CSV table of C-alpha atoms in Angstrom, one decimal:
chain,number,residue,atom,x,y,z
A,1,UNK,CA,125.2,11.0,1.4
A,2,UNK,CA,126.4,8.6,3.3
A,3,UNK,CA,128.6,5.6,2.0
A,4,UNK,CA,125.5,3.2,2.4
A,5,UNK,CA,123.3,5.8,0.4
A,6,UNK,CA,125.6,5.3,-2.2
A,7,UNK,CA,126.4,1.9,-3.2
A,8,UNK,CA,122.4,1.7,-2.5
A,9,UNK,CA,121.7,3.9,-5.7
A,10,UNK,CA,124.4,1.7,-7.8
A,11,UNK,CA,122.9,-1.0,-6.5
A,12,UNK,CA,119.9,0.0,-7.7
A,13,UNK,CA,120.5,1.0,-11.2
A,14,UNK,CA,122.6,-1.9,-11.9
A,15,UNK,CA,120.8,-4.7,-10.2
A,16,UNK,CA,117.4,-3.5,-10.4
A,17,UNK,CA,117.3,-2.3,-13.5
A,18,UNK,CA,116.8,1.6,-12.1
A,19,UNK,CA,116.5,4.3,-14.7
A,20,UNK,CA,115.5,7.8,-15.3
A,21,UNK,CA,112.8,6.0,-18.3
A,22,UNK,CA,112.5,9.6,-20.3
A,23,UNK,CA,113.8,13.9,-19.9
A,24,UNK,CA,110.8,15.0,-21.9
A,25,UNK,CA,110.5,18.5,-23.1
A,26,UNK,CA,107.6,20.1,-23.7
A,27,UNK,CA,107.9,23.1,-26.1
A,28,UNK,CA,104.5,25.5,-26.6
A,29,UNK,CA,103.9,26.6,-30.5
A,30,UNK,CA,101.5,29.3,-29.8
A,31,UNK,CA,103.6,31.9,-31.4
A,32,UNK,CA,103.5,29.6,-34.7
A,33,UNK,CA,100.0,29.8,-35.7
A,34,UNK,CA,100.1,31.3,-38.8
A,35,UNK,CA,97.7,30.3,-42.1
A,36,UNK,CA,99.9,29.4,-43.9
A,37,UNK,CA,99.9,25.8,-43.2
A,38,UNK,CA,103.4,25.7,-45.1
A,39,UNK,CA,104.8,29.0,-43.3
A,40,UNK,CA,103.0,27.1,-40.4
A,41,UNK,CA,105.5,24.0,-40.3
A,42,UNK,CA,108.3,26.0,-41.2
A,43,UNK,CA,107.9,27.9,-37.8
A,44,UNK,CA,107.7,24.7,-35.5
A,45,UNK,CA,110.4,22.8,-37.3
A,46,UNK,CA,112.6,26.2,-36.8
A,47,UNK,CA,111.3,26.7,-32.9
A,48,UNK,CA,111.5,23.0,-32.2
A,49,UNK,CA,115.4,22.2,-33.6
A,50,UNK,CA,116.3,25.6,-32.1
A,51,UNK,CA,115.0,25.1,-28.6
A,52,UNK,CA,115.8,20.7,-28.4
A,53,UNK,CA,118.9,21.4,-29.9
A,54,UNK,CA,121.0,20.1,-26.4
A,55,UNK,CA,118.4,17.8,-25.2
A,56,UNK,CA,119.5,14.5,-26.6
A,57,UNK,CA,123.9,15.0,-25.4
A,58,UNK,CA,122.6,17.3,-22.6
A,59,UNK,CA,121.1,14.0,-21.1
A,60,UNK,CA,123.8,11.6,-22.1
A,61,UNK,CA,126.2,14.4,-21.0
A,62,UNK,CA,123.7,13.5,-16.8
A,63,UNK,CA,123.9,9.7,-17.8
A,64,UNK,CA,127.7,9.9,-17.7
A,65,UNK,CA,128.3,12.3,-14.9
A,66,UNK,CA,125.8,10.7,-12.4
A,67,UNK,CA,126.1,7.1,-14.2
A,68,UNK,CA,122.2,6.6,-14.1
A,69,UNK,CA,120.9,5.7,-17.1
A,70,UNK,CA,118.4,7.8,-19.5
A,71,UNK,CA,116.6,5.6,-21.9
A,72,UNK,CA,114.6,8.2,-23.8
A,73,UNK,CA,114.4,11.9,-24.6
A,74,UNK,CA,111.3,13.1,-25.6
A,75,UNK,CA,109.9,16.0,-27.0
A,76,UNK,CA,105.9,17.8,-26.1
A,77,UNK,CA,103.9,20.6,-28.3
A,78,UNK,CA,100.8,22.3,-27.8
A,79,UNK,CA,98.1,20.3,-29.3
A,80,UNK,CA,98.7,20.8,-33.1
A,81,UNK,CA,94.7,20.4,-33.7
A,82,UNK,CA,94.7,23.7,-32.1
A,83,UNK,CA,97.5,24.9,-33.6
A,84,UNK,CA,96.8,24.3,-37.1
A,85,UNK,CA,93.0,25.7,-36.6
A,86,UNK,CA,94.2,28.7,-38.1
A,87,UNK,CA,95.1,27.6,-41.2
A,88,UNK,CA,91.5,26.2,-41.8
A,89,UNK,CA,93.4,22.7,-42.5
A,90,UNK,CA,91.7,19.6,-44.0
A,91,UNK,CA,93.0,16.3,-43.8
A,92,UNK,CA,96.4,16.2,-46.0
A,93,UNK,CA,97.1,19.7,-44.2
A,94,UNK,CA,96.9,18.5,-41.0
A,95,UNK,CA,99.5,15.4,-42.5
A,96,UNK,CA,102.7,18.1,-43.5
A,97,UNK,CA,102.2,19.7,-39.6
A,98,UNK,CA,103.1,15.3,-38.1
A,99,UNK,CA,105.9,15.7,-41.2
A,100,UNK,CA,107.4,18.8,-40.1
A,101,UNK,CA,106.9,17.7,-36.5
A,102,UNK,CA,108.5,14.4,-37.3
A,103,UNK,CA,111.4,15.8,-39.6
A,104,UNK,CA,112.1,18.2,-36.3
A,105,UNK,CA,112.9,15.0,-33.8
A,106,UNK,CA,115.0,13.4,-36.5
A,107,UNK,CA,116.9,16.7,-36.7
A,108,UNK,CA,117.7,17.4,-33.0
A,109,UNK,CA,117.7,13.2,-32.3
A,110,UNK,CA,115.1,12.6,-29.7
A,111,UNK,CA,113.2,9.1,-30.2
A,112,UNK,CA,109.8,10.6,-29.9
A,113,UNK,CA,107.8,13.6,-30.2
A,114,UNK,CA,103.7,13.8,-28.7
A,115,UNK,CA,101.1,16.3,-29.2
A,116,UNK,CA,99.7,15.1,-32.7
A,117,UNK,CA,96.4,16.0,-30.4
A,118,UNK,CA,93.1,16.7,-30.2
A,119,UNK,CA,90.8,18.0,-26.9
A,120,UNK,CA,87.3,17.7,-27.6
A,121,UNK,CA,85.9,16.8,-24.7
A,122,UNK,CA,82.8,18.9,-25.6
A,123,UNK,CA,83.0,18.5,-29.0
A,124,UNK,CA,84.8,19.8,-32.4
A,125,UNK,CA,86.4,23.4,-33.5
A,126,UNK,CA,88.5,24.5,-35.9
A,127,UNK,CA,90.5,21.8,-37.7
A,128,UNK,CA,90.8,19.2,-34.7
A,129,UNK,CA,87.9,16.9,-36.2
A,130,UNK,CA,90.5,16.8,-39.9
A,131,UNK,CA,93.3,16.0,-37.4
A,132,UNK,CA,91.5,13.2,-35.8
A,133,UNK,CA,90.6,11.7,-39.1
A,134,UNK,CA,93.9,12.6,-40.4
A,135,UNK,CA,95.6,10.2,-37.6
A,136,UNK,CA,96.4,6.9,-39.6
A,137,UNK,CA,97.9,8.3,-42.8
A,138,UNK,CA,99.7,10.5,-40.2
A,139,UNK,CA,100.8,8.2,-38.1
A,140,UNK,CA,101.7,5.3,-41.2
A,141,UNK,CA,103.7,8.6,-42.7
A,142,UNK,CA,106.1,9.5,-39.7
A,143,UNK,CA,108.6,7.0,-37.3
A,144,UNK,CA,108.3,9.2,-34.5
A,145,UNK,CA,105.1,11.5,-33.9
A,146,UNK,CA,102.6,10.2,-31.3
A,147,UNK,CA,98.8,11.1,-31.4
A,148,UNK,CA,95.9,11.8,-28.7
A,149,UNK,CA,93.2,12.4,-28.1
A,150,UNK,CA,90.9,13.6,-25.8
A,151,UNK,CA,87.2,12.6,-25.5
A,152,UNK,CA,86.3,13.2,-22.1
A,153,UNK,CA,86.6,15.2,-19.0
A,154,UNK,CA,85.0,15.4,-15.9
A,155,UNK,CA,84.4,18.9,-16.1
A,156,UNK,CA,82.4,18.2,-19.5
A,157,UNK,CA,81.7,13.9,-19.1
A,158,UNK,CA,82.1,12.1,-23.0
A,159,UNK,CA,82.1,13.0,-26.0
A,160,UNK,CA,80.3,9.3,-27.7
A,161,UNK,CA,80.7,11.0,-31.3
A,162,UNK,CA,84.6,11.4,-31.0
A,163,UNK,CA,83.8,8.0,-29.0
A,164,UNK,CA,82.7,6.8,-31.9
A,165,UNK,CA,84.9,8.3,-34.1
A,166,UNK,CA,88.2,7.1,-32.6
A,167,UNK,CA,87.0,3.4,-32.8
A,168,UNK,CA,87.6,3.8,-36.9
A,169,UNK,CA,90.2,5.4,-36.0
A,170,UNK,CA,92.0,2.9,-34.0
A,171,UNK,CA,91.5,0.4,-36.6
A,172,UNK,CA,92.6,2.3,-39.6
A,173,UNK,CA,95.4,3.3,-38.3
A,174,UNK,CA,96.0,-0.5,-37.8
A,175,UNK,CA,95.3,-1.6,-40.8
A,176,UNK,CA,98.2,1.3,-42.4
A,177,UNK,CA,100.7,0.3,-40.5
A,178,UNK,CA,102.6,-2.2,-37.3
A,179,UNK,CA,103.2,0.6,-35.0
A,180,UNK,CA,100.7,3.7,-35.4
A,181,UNK,CA,98.3,2.2,-32.8
A,182,UNK,CA,100.8,1.6,-30.1
A,183,UNK,CA,101.5,5.6,-31.2
A,184,UNK,CA,98.1,6.7,-30.4
A,185,UNK,CA,96.5,6.4,-27.4
A,186,UNK,CA,92.4,7.8,-26.4
A,187,UNK,CA,92.3,9.6,-23.1
A,188,UNK,CA,89.0,11.1,-20.4
A,189,UNK,CA,90.7,13.3,-18.2
A,190,UNK,CA,94.0,14.1,-20.1
A,191,UNK,CA,97.3,16.2,-17.9
A,192,UNK,CA,99.1,18.7,-19.3
A,193,UNK,CA,102.9,18.0,-18.1
A,194,UNK,CA,102.3,14.1,-18.7
A,195,UNK,CA,106.3,13.4,-20.3
A,196,UNK,CA,105.3,10.0,-20.7
A,197,UNK,CA,104.5,8.3,-24.2
A,198,UNK,CA,101.9,8.3,-26.8
A,199,UNK,CA,100.1,10.3,-24.9
A,200,UNK,CA,102.3,13.8,-23.7
A,201,UNK,CA,101.2,17.5,-25.2
A,202,UNK,CA,102.5,20.9,-23.6
A,203,UNK,CA,99.3,21.7,-22.2
A,204,UNK,CA,98.3,25.4,-22.6
A,205,UNK,CA,98.6,26.1,-19.5
A,206,UNK,CA,102.5,25.7,-19.0
A,207,UNK,CA,105.1,27.4,-19.5
A,208,UNK,CA,107.0,28.3,-23.4
A,209,UNK,CA,109.7,25.5,-22.5
A,210,UNK,CA,110.4,23.3,-19.6
A,211,UNK,CA,111.3,20.2,-18.5
A,212,UNK,CA,109.7,17.5,-17.7
A,213,UNK,CA,110.7,13.8,-16.0
A,214,UNK,CA,109.5,10.3,-16.0
A,215,UNK,CA,110.9,7.6,-13.8
A,216,UNK,CA,111.1,4.2,-13.9
A,217,UNK,CA,111.9,1.7,-11.0
A,218,UNK,CA,109.4,-1.7,-10.8
A,219,UNK,CA,112.8,-3.8,-10.4
A,220,UNK,CA,113.9,-1.5,-7.0
A,221,UNK,CA,110.5,-1.6,-5.5
A,222,UNK,CA,110.5,-5.4,-6.1
A,223,UNK,CA,113.8,-5.7,-4.4
A,224,UNK,CA,112.3,-4.0,-1.2
A,225,UNK,CA,108.9,-6.1,-0.9
A,226,UNK,CA,111.3,-9.3,-0.8
A,227,UNK,CA,113.4,-8.1,2.2
A,228,UNK,CA,109.4,-8.0,4.1
A,229,UNK,CA,108.2,-10.7,3.4
A,230,UNK,CA,105.0,-12.3,5.5
A,231,UNK,CA,105.0,-8.7,7.1
A,232,UNK,CA,101.6,-6.7,7.6
A,233,UNK,CA,100.4,-4.7,4.8
A,234,UNK,CA,101.5,-1.6,6.8
A,235,UNK,CA,104.8,-2.6,6.4
A,236,UNK,CA,104.3,-3.0,3.0
A,237,UNK,CA,102.9,0.9,2.0
A,238,UNK,CA,105.9,1.8,4.7
A,239,UNK,CA,108.3,0.0,2.4
A,240,UNK,CA,106.7,1.5,-1.3
A,241,UNK,CA,106.6,4.4,0.3
A,242,UNK,CA,110.1,5.2,1.7
A,243,UNK,CA,111.4,3.5,-1.9
A,244,UNK,CA,109.2,6.1,-4.4
A,245,UNK,CA,110.4,8.3,-2.1
A,246,UNK,CA,114.4,7.4,-3.1
A,247,UNK,CA,113.9,7.3,-6.7
A,248,UNK,CA,111.9,10.4,-7.3
A,249,UNK,CA,114.9,12.3,-5.9
A,250,UNK,CA,116.6,11.2,-8.2
A,251,UNK,CA,114.4,11.9,-11.2
A,252,UNK,CA,114.3,15.4,-9.2
A,253,UNK,CA,117.9,15.6,-9.3
A,254,UNK,CA,118.7,14.6,-13.3
A,255,UNK,CA,115.2,17.2,-13.8
A,256,UNK,CA,117.0,20.5,-11.7
A,257,UNK,CA,120.1,19.4,-13.4
A,258,UNK,CA,119.0,18.9,-17.2
A,259,UNK,CA,117.2,22.7,-16.3
A,260,UNK,CA,119.9,24.7,-15.1
A,261,UNK,CA,122.2,22.8,-18.3
A,262,UNK,CA,119.7,24.2,-21.8
A,263,UNK,CA,118.5,27.6,-19.1
A,264,UNK,CA,114.3,26.9,-19.0
A,265,UNK,CA,112.4,25.9,-16.4
A,266,UNK,CA,111.9,22.5,-14.5
A,267,UNK,CA,108.3,21.8,-15.2
A,268,UNK,CA,107.9,17.9,-12.5
A,269,UNK,CA,108.9,14.4,-12.0
A,270,UNK,CA,106.3,11.7,-13.4
A,271,UNK,CA,106.5,9.4,-10.4
A,272,UNK,CA,104.9,6.5,-13.0
A,273,UNK,CA,105.9,2.9,-12.0
A,274,UNK,CA,106.8,2.2,-15.7
A,275,UNK,CA,108.1,-1.7,-16.2
A,276,UNK,CA,109.8,-3.0,-19.2
A,277,UNK,CA,109.8,-5.8,-21.3
A,278,UNK,CA,112.7,-6.6,-18.9
A,279,UNK,CA,113.4,-9.5,-16.8
A,280,UNK,CA,112.7,-8.2,-13.2
A,281,UNK,CA,111.4,-4.7,-14.5
A,282,UNK,CA,107.6,-5.5,-13.7
A,283,UNK,CA,104.9,-4.0,-12.2
A,284,UNK,CA,102.9,-7.4,-12.2
A,285,UNK,CA,105.6,-9.1,-10.6
A,286,UNK,CA,105.6,-6.3,-7.6
A,287,UNK,CA,102.2,-7.4,-6.6
A,288,UNK,CA,103.2,-11.0,-7.3
A,289,UNK,CA,105.5,-10.3,-4.1
A,290,UNK,CA,102.5,-9.3,-1.5
A,291,UNK,CA,101.4,-12.9,-1.8
A,292,UNK,CA,99.4,-13.5,-5.0
A,293,UNK,CA,100.1,-16.2,-7.0
A,294,UNK,CA,99.5,-14.3,-10.8
A,295,UNK,CA,98.2,-11.6,-11.6
A,296,UNK,CA,94.4,-11.3,-12.3
A,297,UNK,CA,93.9,-13.3,-9.3
A,298,UNK,CA,91.1,-12.2,-7.0
A,299,UNK,CA,93.3,-9.4,-4.0
A,300,UNK,CA,94.5,-7.8,-7.3
A,301,UNK,CA,93.3,-4.9,-7.4
A,302,UNK,CA,93.0,-4.0,-3.9
A,303,UNK,CA,97.2,-4.3,-4.0
A,304,UNK,CA,97.3,-2.4,-6.9
A,305,UNK,CA,95.4,0.0,-5.0
A,306,UNK,CA,98.2,-0.3,-2.1
A,307,UNK,CA,100.9,0.6,-4.4
A,308,UNK,CA,99.7,3.3,-6.5
A,309,UNK,CA,99.1,5.3,-2.6
A,310,UNK,CA,102.3,4.1,-1.1
A,311,UNK,CA,103.9,5.6,-4.4
A,312,UNK,CA,101.9,8.7,-4.6
A,313,UNK,CA,102.8,9.4,-0.6
A,314,UNK,CA,106.4,8.9,-0.8
A,315,UNK,CA,107.0,10.8,-4.2
A,316,UNK,CA,105.7,13.7,-2.7
A,317,UNK,CA,107.4,13.9,0.3
A,318,UNK,CA,111.1,14.3,-2.3
A,319,UNK,CA,109.3,16.7,-4.5
A,320,UNK,CA,107.3,19.5,-4.1
A,321,UNK,CA,107.0,19.4,-8.2
A,322,UNK,CA,105.2,16.3,-9.1
A,323,UNK,CA,102.6,15.8,-11.8
A,324,UNK,CA,102.0,14.2,-15.0
A,325,UNK,CA,100.1,11.3,-14.5
A,326,UNK,CA,101.6,9.9,-11.3
A,327,UNK,CA,101.1,6.2,-10.5
A,328,UNK,CA,101.6,2.8,-11.4
A,329,UNK,CA,101.5,1.7,-15.1
A,330,UNK,CA,100.1,-1.6,-16.8
A,331,UNK,CA,101.0,-2.1,-20.3
A,332,UNK,CA,100.5,-5.3,-20.9
A,333,UNK,CA,103.0,-5.7,-24.0
A,334,UNK,CA,105.9,-3.9,-22.0
A,335,UNK,CA,105.3,-6.1,-18.7
A,336,UNK,CA,106.6,-9.8,-18.8
A,337,UNK,CA,104.3,-10.5,-15.7
A,338,UNK,CA,101.8,-8.8,-17.0
A,339,UNK,CA,102.0,-11.3,-20.5
A,340,UNK,CA,102.3,-13.7,-18.4
A,341,UNK,CA,99.3,-13.4,-16.0
A,342,UNK,CA,97.5,-13.8,-19.7
A,343,UNK,CA,99.0,-16.4,-20.5
A,344,UNK,CA,98.2,-18.6,-17.1
A,345,UNK,CA,94.5,-17.5,-18.0
A,346,UNK,CA,94.7,-15.1,-14.2
A,347,UNK,CA,94.5,-12.1,-16.6
A,348,UNK,CA,91.9,-10.7,-18.8
A,349,UNK,CA,90.2,-7.4,-20.2
A,350,UNK,CA,87.5,-7.4,-17.0
A,351,UNK,CA,90.2,-7.6,-14.8
A,352,UNK,CA,92.2,-5.5,-16.3
A,353,UNK,CA,89.4,-2.5,-16.6
A,354,UNK,CA,88.7,-3.5,-13.1
A,355,UNK,CA,92.4,-2.4,-12.4
A,356,UNK,CA,92.0,1.1,-13.9
A,357,UNK,CA,90.1,2.2,-12.2
A,358,UNK,CA,93.2,2.2,-9.9
A,359,UNK,CA,96.4,2.5,-11.4
A,360,UNK,CA,98.1,5.4,-13.8
A,361,UNK,CA,96.3,5.7,-17.0
A,362,UNK,CA,94.2,2.0,-18.4
A,363,UNK,CA,94.0,-0.2,-21.3
A,364,UNK,CA,97.7,-0.4,-22.2
A,365,UNK,CA,98.7,-1.6,-25.2
A,366,UNK,CA,96.9,-4.4,-25.2
A,367,UNK,CA,96.8,-6.7,-28.2
A,368,UNK,CA,93.0,-8.4,-29.6
A,369,UNK,CA,91.9,-10.1,-32.5
A,370,UNK,CA,92.2,-7.6,-36.0
A,371,UNK,CA,88.7,-8.1,-36.8
A,372,UNK,CA,87.6,-6.2,-33.8
A,373,UNK,CA,84.0,-4.1,-34.7
A,374,UNK,CA,85.0,-0.8,-34.6
A,375,UNK,CA,82.0,-0.7,-32.4
A,376,UNK,CA,83.3,-2.8,-29.7
A,377,UNK,CA,86.7,0.0,-29.2
A,378,UNK,CA,84.5,2.2,-29.0
A,379,UNK,CA,83.2,0.7,-26.5
A,380,UNK,CA,86.2,-0.1,-24.6
A,381,UNK,CA,87.3,3.5,-24.8
A,382,UNK,CA,83.2,4.7,-23.4
A,383,UNK,CA,83.9,2.2,-20.2
A,384,UNK,CA,87.0,3.4,-19.6
A,385,UNK,CA,86.5,7.6,-19.9
A,386,UNK,CA,83.2,6.4,-17.5
A,387,UNK,CA,85.8,4.9,-15.0
A,388,UNK,CA,87.7,7.8,-15.7
A,389,UNK,CA,85.1,10.6,-15.8
A,390,UNK,CA,83.0,9.6,-12.3
A,391,UNK,CA,86.4,8.8,-10.6
A,392,UNK,CA,88.0,12.6,-11.1
A,393,UNK,CA,91.2,10.6,-12.5
A,394,UNK,CA,92.9,10.2,-15.8
A,395,UNK,CA,92.7,6.7,-18.2
A,396,UNK,CA,93.4,5.7,-21.1
A,397,UNK,CA,93.3,3.5,-23.9
A,398,UNK,CA,96.3,1.9,-26.3
A,399,UNK,CA,94.9,-0.7,-27.6
A,400,UNK,CA,96.3,-2.4,-31.0
A,401,UNK,CA,94.3,-4.5,-33.3
A,402,UNK,CA,96.6,-7.2,-34.1
A,403,UNK,CA,95.6,-7.5,-38.2
A,404,UNK,CA,95.8,-11.4,-39.3
A,405,UNK,CA,95.7,-12.5,-36.0
A,406,UNK,CA,93.2,-14.8,-33.5
A,407,UNK,CA,93.2,-15.3,-29.6
A,408,UNK,CA,96.5,-16.6,-28.3
A,409,UNK,CA,98.7,-15.2,-31.1
A,410,UNK,CA,101.1,-12.9,-30.5
A,411,UNK,CA,102.6,-9.8,-31.9
A,412,UNK,CA,106.2,-8.2,-31.6
A,413,UNK,CA,106.4,-4.9,-31.2
A,414,UNK,CA,110.1,-4.6,-30.6
A,415,UNK,CA,112.2,-2.3,-27.7
A,416,UNK,CA,109.8,-1.1,-24.8
A,417,UNK,CA,106.9,-2.0,-26.9
A,418,UNK,CA,107.7,-5.6,-26.2
A,419,UNK,CA,105.3,-8.5,-26.9
A,420,UNK,CA,101.2,-8.6,-26.0
A,421,UNK,CA,99.7,-11.9,-26.5
A,422,UNK,CA,96.1,-11.5,-28.7
A,423,UNK,CA,93.3,-11.2,-25.9
A,424,UNK,CA,89.9,-11.9,-25.8
A,425,UNK,CA,87.3,-9.4,-26.2
A,426,UNK,CA,83.6,-9.4,-25.9
A,427,UNK,CA,82.0,-11.3,-28.4
A,428,UNK,CA,78.3,-9.6,-28.1
A,429,UNK,CA,77.4,-6.4,-30.5
A,430,UNK,CA,78.5,-2.6,-28.9
A,431,UNK,CA,77.3,-0.9,-32.1
A,432,UNK,CA,74.1,0.0,-30.9
A,433,UNK,CA,75.4,1.7,-28.0
A,434,UNK,CA,77.6,3.4,-30.0
A,435,UNK,CA,75.4,4.4,-32.5
A,436,UNK,CA,73.3,7.0,-30.3
A,437,UNK,CA,76.5,9.6,-30.4
A,438,UNK,CA,75.7,13.1,-28.3
A,439,UNK,CA,77.3,12.9,-25.5
A,440,UNK,CA,77.1,11.4,-22.0
A,441,UNK,CA,76.4,14.4,-19.4
A,442,UNK,CA,79.2,15.2,-16.6
A,443,UNK,CA,78.7,13.1,-13.6
A,444,UNK,CA,76.7,15.6,-10.3
A,445,UNK,CA,79.4,15.8,-8.4
A,446,UNK,CA,81.4,17.6,-10.7
A,447,UNK,CA,80.0,20.6,-10.3
A,448,UNK,CA,81.8,22.8,-7.6
A,449,UNK,CA,81.6,25.5,-8.2
């Protein structure tokens, strides 16, 4: 590398909050399946603690040697609903699996463990419904476990029975623990190699053990765009692309080095621009740097479309192994600029929903009044799933019903989860729509054979 490139990277890290957001070890638990719940849980604990025993120390070594901050070390595992089905697990049995995951996470010292998951886009089987019903209690009784449920896909359509159930589960989760809903996400078109929480799980098509990397870098992107103020969008797109290339190269370096030192395969780099509550580390501020007075105003969705597309183009030129969600995240509580937009009145739920047709995920880390009906939450899930299913993309909902809070109040999560203003939801009822149940069929363009 030339001296100016080294200095540029140092400046990105020191001044622009450039970091590796996560190195996530994916671990298959298929060889831990057992008809006896307690034996299965012990196998799970033993495999995770064996495979991930050096994950944290290796991450810290790489961060020290290369001077690259690695914020989180995480684990994702095979969807537990599949593992638990062999034991015909009940809801109370499923909680034992969650506690085994939590115990293993604490033993190896990771920040989160994902995979308390059910994939029910076409219906329930085995212990999937039991696991879903156990989620509120499981998240209340554990510290590091993250949960996800996939309720739709372009190929299968939307399981509206699961959508209805998840509205109720989110309400119950909020009642049982303050942070439970921050560790629970509802997907359509969930991906198998996502390194980011709360939606990470280790897919059935993956290798036994792999390392996936999630990069960051909103601050770096904003600083790059400051240098092309007033230039045409062609120049903006090219600038984003070149910057994404540099960020992805760093992610690939860390992933390959971690893979070599741990003796396991390197999976993918997720290109997603993941904001934090820190000043200068905001996706919203990137959009505003393009010329928007405040995120949420007219033109926001177009700006986000440019950003998302250019990030992908730059990333795939830098690394052959790109996967996960790869784009731009717009979590309200984790992005200071998004919070400012909500408080200024320029950003609301309806605009966020429009933006999710473009961004990496969906309605993410949004606080709503605690008395919002479960059916309204299910309606939000159904809307996001429809956007994902029809557009053949991943969408998700991570909604926080803030207990005892009303519109305009604030709720504090702490750390990378930040804080969120409580946002207004639509007062009109969705109850009769949600209570129909059944499924919304797959769109016509899903039939490609």
